[in-house]
Amino acid sequence: YTVGGTGYLQNPQEIGHGYEAPGTKVKRPKGKTLTWHFKAPMVHDFMWAADPDYIHDTLIMEDGPALHFFYKNKPEILENWKNLQPKTAEAMRFFSENVGPYPYEQYSVVQGGDGGMEYAMSTLITGERSFGSLVGVMVHELAHSWFQHILATNEAKHEWMDEGFTSFISDLCMNTIMNENKANPFEGSYNGYYSLVLSGKEQPQSTHADRYEVNAAYGRAAYSKGAVFLSQLGYVIGQDKLMATLKKYYADFKFKHPTPNDIKRTAEKVSGMELDWYLTDWTQTTNTIDYGIRTVSESKSGTHILLERIGLMPMPLDILVVYNDGSQETFYIPLQMMRGEKENPYGQVKRTVLPDWTWANPEYSFELSKSLSEVKAVVIDPSQLMADIDINNNIWLADSQ
Ligand SMILES: [Zn+2]
């Protein structure tokens, strides 16, 4: 058999099978059986897989660990499994740069299991897939090295921190290494969350993973709504602050067992904002976000815009105004209980910071200095990173009045 899995092989000179350094002469000990001796420091989980027909390839990264690939010698999968190898190195580099350095000396991608499953220093994935799907499952399981094995959250109690954060960072990674160039790489997660809300089966993310009424409600709460927790946090505190939050979270909590309060406190320290409200509403309730533009009307000084909060969950708002001459400006309405403001996410467009919205108030209004006849469109959150469950009332168009 060829064996692959978690840990560092201690006796490659006795084993061979592609583990030995190039040029090393393998000397098997006498006797009928061969003992594979692996050591795995700093792990809370392990896996091994054995197959007499495994091909074993090794890719030693210059700036990272040794990557091992174990797969069956089937003509129809060989090309994909060869091309998977440099993509695994790219993903390893992406996560190490964007979250924190991979701390182990090896990672093994092993064909086996019944889908994809993460283990320390390794994954078992099914092998007969399209190339995009093969890379996708590798990227997801490799991302769990950070959000499960290094940042070892209790995934039964806080499933959204495990599958959700993994989904978030793997969506970002896929967008980069597969050149997907999606404007919103998390679109699938948002759609998963919206369909959960529509299903009427949503339970709070703080529900124990084993206590959901239906599996789809667990899946969407953990994977989709969990990914949106982070992408939407980027909307609240700013994208740069979100990425800085992930790095600090890794630095402060690696090889520990972080809880929801830890990611919230990290984001608070990085952004200087209070985020209790965000953690509470998003993870402990099924409150939803729905803001709308109720009216845009002529006023003495220009144009009056009346906004409404329909959903129970409050959020800060970015508002884009487009004029008939093609010019644009943005307005930012901080949420009072954040006690802070993010930087202008649309740096090239003029931004006006308006007075805070006190969440209990269902309405909010402000004035444009230009007259109504000059206004072409008003848009709440053009990024669509705020998970507003009804975006029809987020856009006001002069043409359709
Ligand atoms: Zn996963």
Coordinates of C-alpha atoms and ligand atoms in Angstrom, one line a residue:
Y1 CA 0.0 0.0 0.0
T2 CA 0.8 3.7 -0.4
V3 CA -0.2 5.7 2.7
G4 CA -1.0 9.4 2.8
G5 CA -2.6 11.6 5.5
T6 CA -1.8 13.8 8.5
G7 CA 1.7 14.2 9.8
Y8 CA 5.4 13.9 8.9
L9 CA 6.7 10.5 7.8
Q10 CA 9.6 9.6 10.2
N11 CA 11.1 6.8 8.2
P12 CA 11.0 7.7 4.5
Q13 CA 14.3 5.9 3.8
E14 CA 12.6 2.6 4.8
I15 CA 9.3 3.3 3.0
G16 CA 10.0 4.9 -0.3
H17 CA 6.7 5.3 -2.2
G18 CA 7.8 8.8 -3.3
Y19 CA 8.5 10.0 0.3
E20 CA 12.2 9.6 0.1
A21 CA 14.4 12.5 -0.9
P22 CA 15.4 12.3 -4.6
G23 CA 18.4 10.1 -5.0
T24 CA 18.0 8.4 -1.6
K25 CA 18.4 4.6 -1.6
V26 CA 15.4 3.0 0.1
K27 CA 16.4 0.2 2.5
R28 CA 13.4 -1.8 3.7
P29 CA 13.8 -3.5 7.1
K30 CA 13.7 -7.3 6.9
G31 CA 10.4 -9.0 7.7
K32 CA 6.9 -9.3 6.3
T33 CA 5.4 -6.0 7.4
L34 CA 6.5 -2.4 7.0
T35 CA 5.7 0.2 9.6
W36 CA 4.8 3.7 8.5
H37 CA 5.7 6.1 11.3
F38 CA 4.0 9.5 11.2
K39 CA 4.3 12.3 13.7
A40 CA 1.8 15.3 13.8
P41 CA 2.5 18.1 16.3
M42 CA -0.1 20.7 17.2
V43 CA -3.2 18.9 15.7
H44 CA -6.5 18.0 17.2
D45 CA -7.5 15.6 14.5
F46 CA -5.8 13.2 12.0
M47 CA -6.6 11.0 9.0
W48 CA -4.8 8.4 6.9
A49 CA -5.7 6.6 3.7
A50 CA -4.1 3.6 2.1
D51 CA -4.4 2.2 -1.5
P52 CA -2.2 -0.1 -3.5
D53 CA -2.8 1.9 -6.6
Y54 CA -2.2 5.4 -5.4
I55 CA 0.0 7.7 -7.6
H56 CA 2.0 9.9 -5.2
D57 CA 3.2 13.3 -6.4
T58 CA 5.1 15.8 -4.3
L59 CA 5.3 19.6 -4.9
I60 CA 7.7 21.3 -2.6
M61 CA 6.8 25.0 -2.3
E62 CA 9.7 27.3 -2.1
D63 CA 7.9 29.6 0.4
G64 CA 5.7 27.0 2.0
P65 CA 5.2 23.3 2.9
A66 CA 5.6 20.1 0.9
L67 CA 2.3 19.3 -0.9
H68 CA 1.5 15.7 -1.4
F69 CA -1.1 14.3 -3.9
F70 CA -2.4 10.8 -3.8
Y71 CA -4.8 9.7 -6.5
K72 CA -5.8 6.7 -8.5
N73 CA -4.2 5.8 -11.8
K74 CA -7.3 6.3 -14.0
P75 CA -6.6 7.9 -17.4
E76 CA -9.7 10.2 -17.2
I77 CA -8.6 11.9 -14.0
L78 CA -4.8 12.2 -14.5
E79 CA -4.8 15.6 -16.3
N80 CA -7.0 17.2 -13.7
W81 CA -4.9 15.8 -10.8
K82 CA -1.7 17.1 -12.4
N83 CA -3.2 20.6 -12.9
L84 CA -4.6 20.6 -9.4
Q85 CA -1.1 20.7 -8.0
P86 CA 0.0 24.2 -8.9
K87 CA -3.5 25.5 -7.9
T88 CA -3.1 23.9 -4.4
A89 CA 0.2 25.9 -4.1
E90 CA -1.6 29.1 -5.2
A91 CA -4.4 28.5 -2.7
M92 CA -1.8 27.7 0.1
R93 CA -0.1 31.1 -0.7
F94 CA -3.4 33.0 -0.8
F95 CA -4.6 31.8 2.6
S96 CA -1.1 32.2 4.1
E97 CA -1.0 35.8 2.9
N98 CA -4.6 36.8 3.7
V99 CA -5.1 35.0 7.0
G100 CA -1.8 33.9 8.4
P101 CA 1.2 31.7 7.7
Y102 CA 0.4 27.9 7.3
P103 CA 2.3 26.5 10.3
Y104 CA 2.9 22.9 9.2
E105 CA 5.5 21.4 7.0
Q106 CA 3.2 19.4 4.8
Y107 CA -0.4 19.2 3.4
S108 CA -1.8 16.1 1.6
V109 CA -4.6 16.1 -0.9
V110 CA -5.9 12.5 -1.0
Q111 CA -8.5 10.9 -3.3
G112 CA -11.1 9.2 -1.2
G113 CA -14.1 9.6 1.0
D114 CA -17.5 10.7 -0.3
G115 CA -17.3 14.4 -1.1
G116 CA -14.8 16.5 0.7
M117 CA -13.7 16.4 4.3
E118 CA -11.1 18.5 6.1
Y119 CA -8.5 17.0 8.5
A120 CA -5.3 18.3 10.0
M121 CA -2.6 18.7 7.4
S122 CA -4.8 16.8 4.8
T123 CA -8.1 16.4 3.1
L124 CA -10.0 13.5 1.5
I125 CA -11.8 14.5 -1.7
T126 CA -13.6 12.6 -4.4
G127 CA -11.5 12.6 -7.6
E128 CA -13.7 12.2 -10.6
R129 CA -14.8 15.8 -11.0
S130 CA -14.6 18.7 -13.5
F131 CA -11.5 20.7 -13.0
G132 CA -13.4 23.7 -11.5
S133 CA -15.2 21.4 -9.0
L134 CA -11.9 19.6 -8.1
V135 CA -10.2 22.9 -7.4
G136 CA -13.3 24.2 -5.6
V137 CA -13.4 21.3 -3.2
M138 CA -9.6 21.4 -2.6
V139 CA -9.8 25.1 -1.9
H140 CA -12.7 24.7 0.6
E141 CA -11.0 21.9 2.5
L142 CA -7.6 23.5 2.6
A143 CA -9.2 26.7 3.9
H144 CA -10.4 24.6 6.9
S145 CA -6.7 24.3 7.9
W146 CA -7.2 27.9 9.1
F147 CA -10.9 27.9 10.2
Q148 CA -11.0 24.6 12.1
H149 CA -7.5 23.2 12.6
I150 CA -5.6 26.4 13.5
L151 CA -8.5 28.5 14.7
A152 CA -10.2 25.6 16.3
T153 CA -13.7 26.8 16.9
N154 CA -16.2 24.3 18.4
E155 CA -18.0 23.6 15.1
A156 CA -21.1 22.0 16.8
K157 CA -21.7 25.1 18.9
H158 CA -20.5 27.8 16.4
E159 CA -20.9 26.1 13.1
W160 CA -21.1 29.5 11.2
M161 CA -17.5 30.4 12.4
D162 CA -16.2 27.1 10.9
E163 CA -18.1 26.5 7.6
G164 CA -19.0 30.2 7.1
F165 CA -15.6 31.7 7.5
T166 CA -14.2 28.8 5.4
S167 CA -16.7 29.6 2.7
F168 CA -15.9 33.3 2.8
I169 CA -12.2 32.9 2.4
S170 CA -12.5 30.1 -0.2
D171 CA -14.9 32.3 -2.3
L172 CA -12.3 35.0 -2.3
C173 CA -9.5 32.6 -3.1
M174 CA -11.4 31.0 -6.0
N175 CA -12.2 34.5 -7.4
T176 CA -8.4 35.1 -7.5
I177 CA -6.8 31.8 -8.4
M178 CA -9.4 30.8 -11.0
N179 CA -9.6 34.3 -12.4
E180 CA -13.4 34.4 -11.8
N181 CA -13.3 38.2 -11.4
K182 CA -16.8 38.3 -9.9
A183 CA -17.9 41.8 -8.7
N184 CA -19.4 40.0 -5.7
P185 CA -17.6 36.7 -5.1
F186 CA -20.0 35.9 -2.3
E187 CA -23.2 36.1 -4.4
G188 CA -23.9 32.4 -4.0
S189 CA -23.7 32.8 -0.2
Y190 CA -26.1 35.8 -0.3
N191 CA -28.5 33.8 -2.5
G192 CA -28.3 30.8 -0.1
Y193 CA -29.1 33.1 2.8
Y194 CA -32.0 34.8 1.0
S195 CA -33.6 31.4 0.1
L196 CA -33.2 30.4 3.7
V197 CA -35.2 33.5 4.8
L198 CA -37.9 32.8 2.2
S199 CA -38.2 29.2 3.2
G200 CA -39.5 30.1 6.6
K201 CA -37.3 27.4 8.1
E202 CA -34.5 29.7 9.4
Q203 CA -33.3 29.2 13.0
P204 CA -30.7 31.5 14.7
Q205 CA -27.1 30.7 13.9
S206 CA -26.5 30.2 17.6
T207 CA -28.6 27.0 17.4
H208 CA -26.4 23.9 18.1
A209 CA -25.5 22.2 14.8
D210 CA -27.5 19.0 15.8
R211 CA -30.7 20.8 16.7
Y212 CA -31.9 22.2 13.5
E213 CA -35.3 21.1 12.3
V214 CA -34.0 20.4 8.7
N215 CA -30.6 19.9 7.3
A216 CA -30.9 22.7 4.7
A217 CA -31.5 25.2 7.6
Y218 CA -28.3 24.1 9.2
G219 CA -26.4 24.2 5.9
R220 CA -27.5 27.7 4.9
A221 CA -27.1 29.1 8.4
A222 CA -23.6 27.7 8.7
Y223 CA -22.2 28.0 5.2
S224 CA -24.2 30.8 3.5
K225 CA -25.2 33.1 6.4
G226 CA -21.8 32.4 8.0
A227 CA -19.9 33.6 4.9
V228 CA -22.2 36.7 4.8
F229 CA -21.4 37.5 8.4
L230 CA -17.8 38.3 7.2
S231 CA -18.6 39.8 3.8
Q232 CA -21.2 42.0 5.3
L233 CA -18.9 42.9 8.2
G234 CA -16.6 44.3 5.4
Y235 CA -19.5 46.5 4.4
V236 CA -20.0 47.7 8.0
I237 CA -16.3 48.4 9.0
G238 CA -14.7 48.6 5.5
Q239 CA -13.0 45.9 3.4
D240 CA -9.4 46.8 4.5
K241 CA -10.5 46.6 8.2
L242 CA -12.2 43.3 7.5
M243 CA -9.0 41.8 6.1
A244 CA -7.0 43.3 9.0
T245 CA -9.5 41.7 11.4
L246 CA -8.9 38.3 9.9
K247 CA -5.1 38.7 10.3
K248 CA -5.4 39.9 13.9
Y249 CA -7.9 37.1 14.7
Y250 CA -5.4 34.6 13.4
A251 CA -2.5 36.1 15.2
D252 CA -4.3 36.3 18.6
F253 CA -6.3 33.1 18.5
K254 CA -4.2 30.5 16.5
F255 CA -4.1 27.2 18.3
K256 CA -6.9 28.3 20.6
H257 CA -10.6 27.8 20.5
P258 CA -12.1 31.1 19.6
T259 CA -15.8 31.9 20.3
P260 CA -18.1 34.4 18.6
N261 CA -17.1 37.1 21.0
D262 CA -13.5 36.8 19.9
I263 CA -14.1 37.6 16.3
K264 CA -16.4 40.5 17.3
R265 CA -13.9 41.9 19.8
T266 CA -11.1 41.6 17.2
A267 CA -13.2 43.5 14.6
E268 CA -14.0 46.2 17.3
K269 CA -10.3 46.6 18.1
V270 CA -9.4 46.9 14.4
S271 CA -12.2 49.2 13.4
G272 CA -12.8 51.3 16.6
M273 CA -16.5 50.6 16.3
E274 CA -18.9 48.9 18.7
L275 CA -20.3 45.7 17.1
D276 CA -22.4 44.0 19.8
W277 CA -25.5 44.8 17.8
Y278 CA -24.1 43.1 14.8
L279 CA -23.1 39.9 16.5
T280 CA -26.4 39.8 18.5
D281 CA -28.9 40.4 15.6
W282 CA -27.0 38.4 12.9
T283 CA -26.1 35.3 14.9
Q284 CA -28.6 35.1 17.8
T285 CA -31.9 36.1 16.0
T286 CA -33.6 35.6 12.7
N287 CA -34.1 39.4 12.4
T288 CA -33.7 40.5 8.8
I289 CA -32.5 43.7 7.1
D290 CA -34.8 45.6 4.8
Y291 CA -34.3 49.3 4.1
G292 CA -36.2 51.2 1.5
I293 CA -36.4 54.6 -0.3
R294 CA -39.9 55.7 0.5
T295 CA -40.0 59.1 -1.4
V296 CA -37.8 61.4 -3.3
S297 CA -39.4 64.8 -3.6
E298 CA -38.9 68.5 -4.4
S299 CA -38.1 70.6 -1.3
K300 CA -37.4 74.3 -0.7
S301 CA -33.6 73.9 -0.8
G302 CA -33.4 71.0 -3.3
T303 CA -34.5 67.4 -3.0
H304 CA -35.8 65.6 0.0
I305 CA -35.1 61.9 0.4
L306 CA -37.2 59.9 2.9
L307 CA -35.8 56.4 3.9
E308 CA -37.5 53.7 5.9
R309 CA -36.3 50.8 8.0
I310 CA -38.7 47.9 7.5
G311 CA -36.6 45.0 8.8
L312 CA -35.8 44.7 12.5
M313 CA -32.0 44.4 12.1
P314 CA -30.4 47.9 11.9
M315 CA -27.5 48.7 9.6
P316 CA -25.4 51.7 8.6
L317 CA -26.3 52.9 5.0
D318 CA -24.3 53.9 2.0
I319 CA -26.4 55.9 -0.5
L320 CA -25.4 56.6 -4.1
V321 CA -27.1 59.5 -5.9
V322 CA -26.6 59.7 -9.7
Y323 CA -27.5 63.0 -11.5
N324 CA -28.7 63.5 -15.1
D325 CA -25.3 65.1 -16.1
G326 CA -23.6 61.8 -15.2
S327 CA -22.1 63.1 -11.9
Q328 CA -22.4 61.0 -8.7
E329 CA -22.1 61.5 -5.0
T330 CA -22.5 59.3 -2.0
F331 CA -24.0 59.7 1.5
Y332 CA -23.1 57.7 4.5
I333 CA -25.5 57.3 7.4
P334 CA -23.7 55.7 10.4
L335 CA -25.7 53.7 12.9
Q336 CA -25.6 55.5 16.2
M337 CA -24.8 52.4 18.3
M338 CA -21.7 51.7 16.2
R339 CA -20.2 54.8 17.7
G340 CA -17.9 55.1 14.7
E341 CA -17.6 55.6 11.0
K342 CA -16.0 53.6 8.3
E343 CA -13.7 55.1 5.6
N344 CA -15.1 56.1 2.3
P345 CA -15.5 52.9 0.3
Y346 CA -15.9 54.8 -2.9
G347 CA -12.8 57.0 -2.6
Q348 CA -13.1 58.5 -6.1
V349 CA -16.7 59.7 -5.4
K350 CA -17.4 62.6 -3.1
R351 CA -19.0 61.4 0.2
T352 CA -21.0 63.3 2.8
V353 CA -21.3 61.8 6.3
L354 CA -24.8 62.4 7.5
P355 CA -26.0 62.4 11.2
D356 CA -26.3 59.0 12.8
W357 CA -29.5 57.0 12.4
T358 CA -30.8 56.0 15.8
W359 CA -32.0 52.4 15.1
A360 CA -35.4 52.6 16.9
N361 CA -36.5 55.3 14.5
P362 CA -38.3 53.7 11.5
E363 CA -37.6 56.7 9.2
Y364 CA -34.8 59.0 8.3
S365 CA -34.5 61.9 5.8
F366 CA -31.9 64.1 4.3
E367 CA -31.6 66.8 1.7
L368 CA -29.7 67.0 -1.6
S369 CA -28.7 70.6 -2.7
K370 CA -29.6 69.8 -6.3
S371 CA -33.2 70.0 -7.5
L372 CA -35.4 67.0 -8.1
S373 CA -35.3 67.4 -11.9
E374 CA -31.5 66.8 -11.8
V375 CA -31.7 63.5 -10.0
K376 CA -31.6 60.4 -12.1
A377 CA -31.3 57.6 -9.5
V378 CA -30.9 57.0 -5.7
V379 CA -29.5 53.6 -4.6
I380 CA -29.1 52.1 -1.1
D381 CA -25.9 50.1 -0.9
P382 CA -24.7 49.8 -4.6
S383 CA -22.2 47.1 -3.4
Q384 CA -25.1 44.8 -2.4
L385 CA -22.9 43.5 0.4
M386 CA -25.6 44.5 2.9
A387 CA -27.9 41.5 3.0
D388 CA -31.1 43.4 2.4
I389 CA -33.9 40.8 1.8
D390 CA -35.8 43.1 -0.5
I391 CA -33.7 45.1 -2.9
N392 CA -36.6 46.3 -5.0
N393 CA -37.2 49.3 -2.7
N394 CA -33.4 50.1 -2.6
I395 CA -33.4 51.8 -5.9
W396 CA -35.3 54.9 -7.0
L397 CA -35.2 55.8 -10.7
A398 CA -36.6 59.2 -12.0
D399 CA -37.5 57.4 -15.2
S400 CA -39.9 55.0 -13.6
Q401 CA -41.8 57.6 -11.6
Ligands
ZN1 ZN -16.4 22.8 5.1

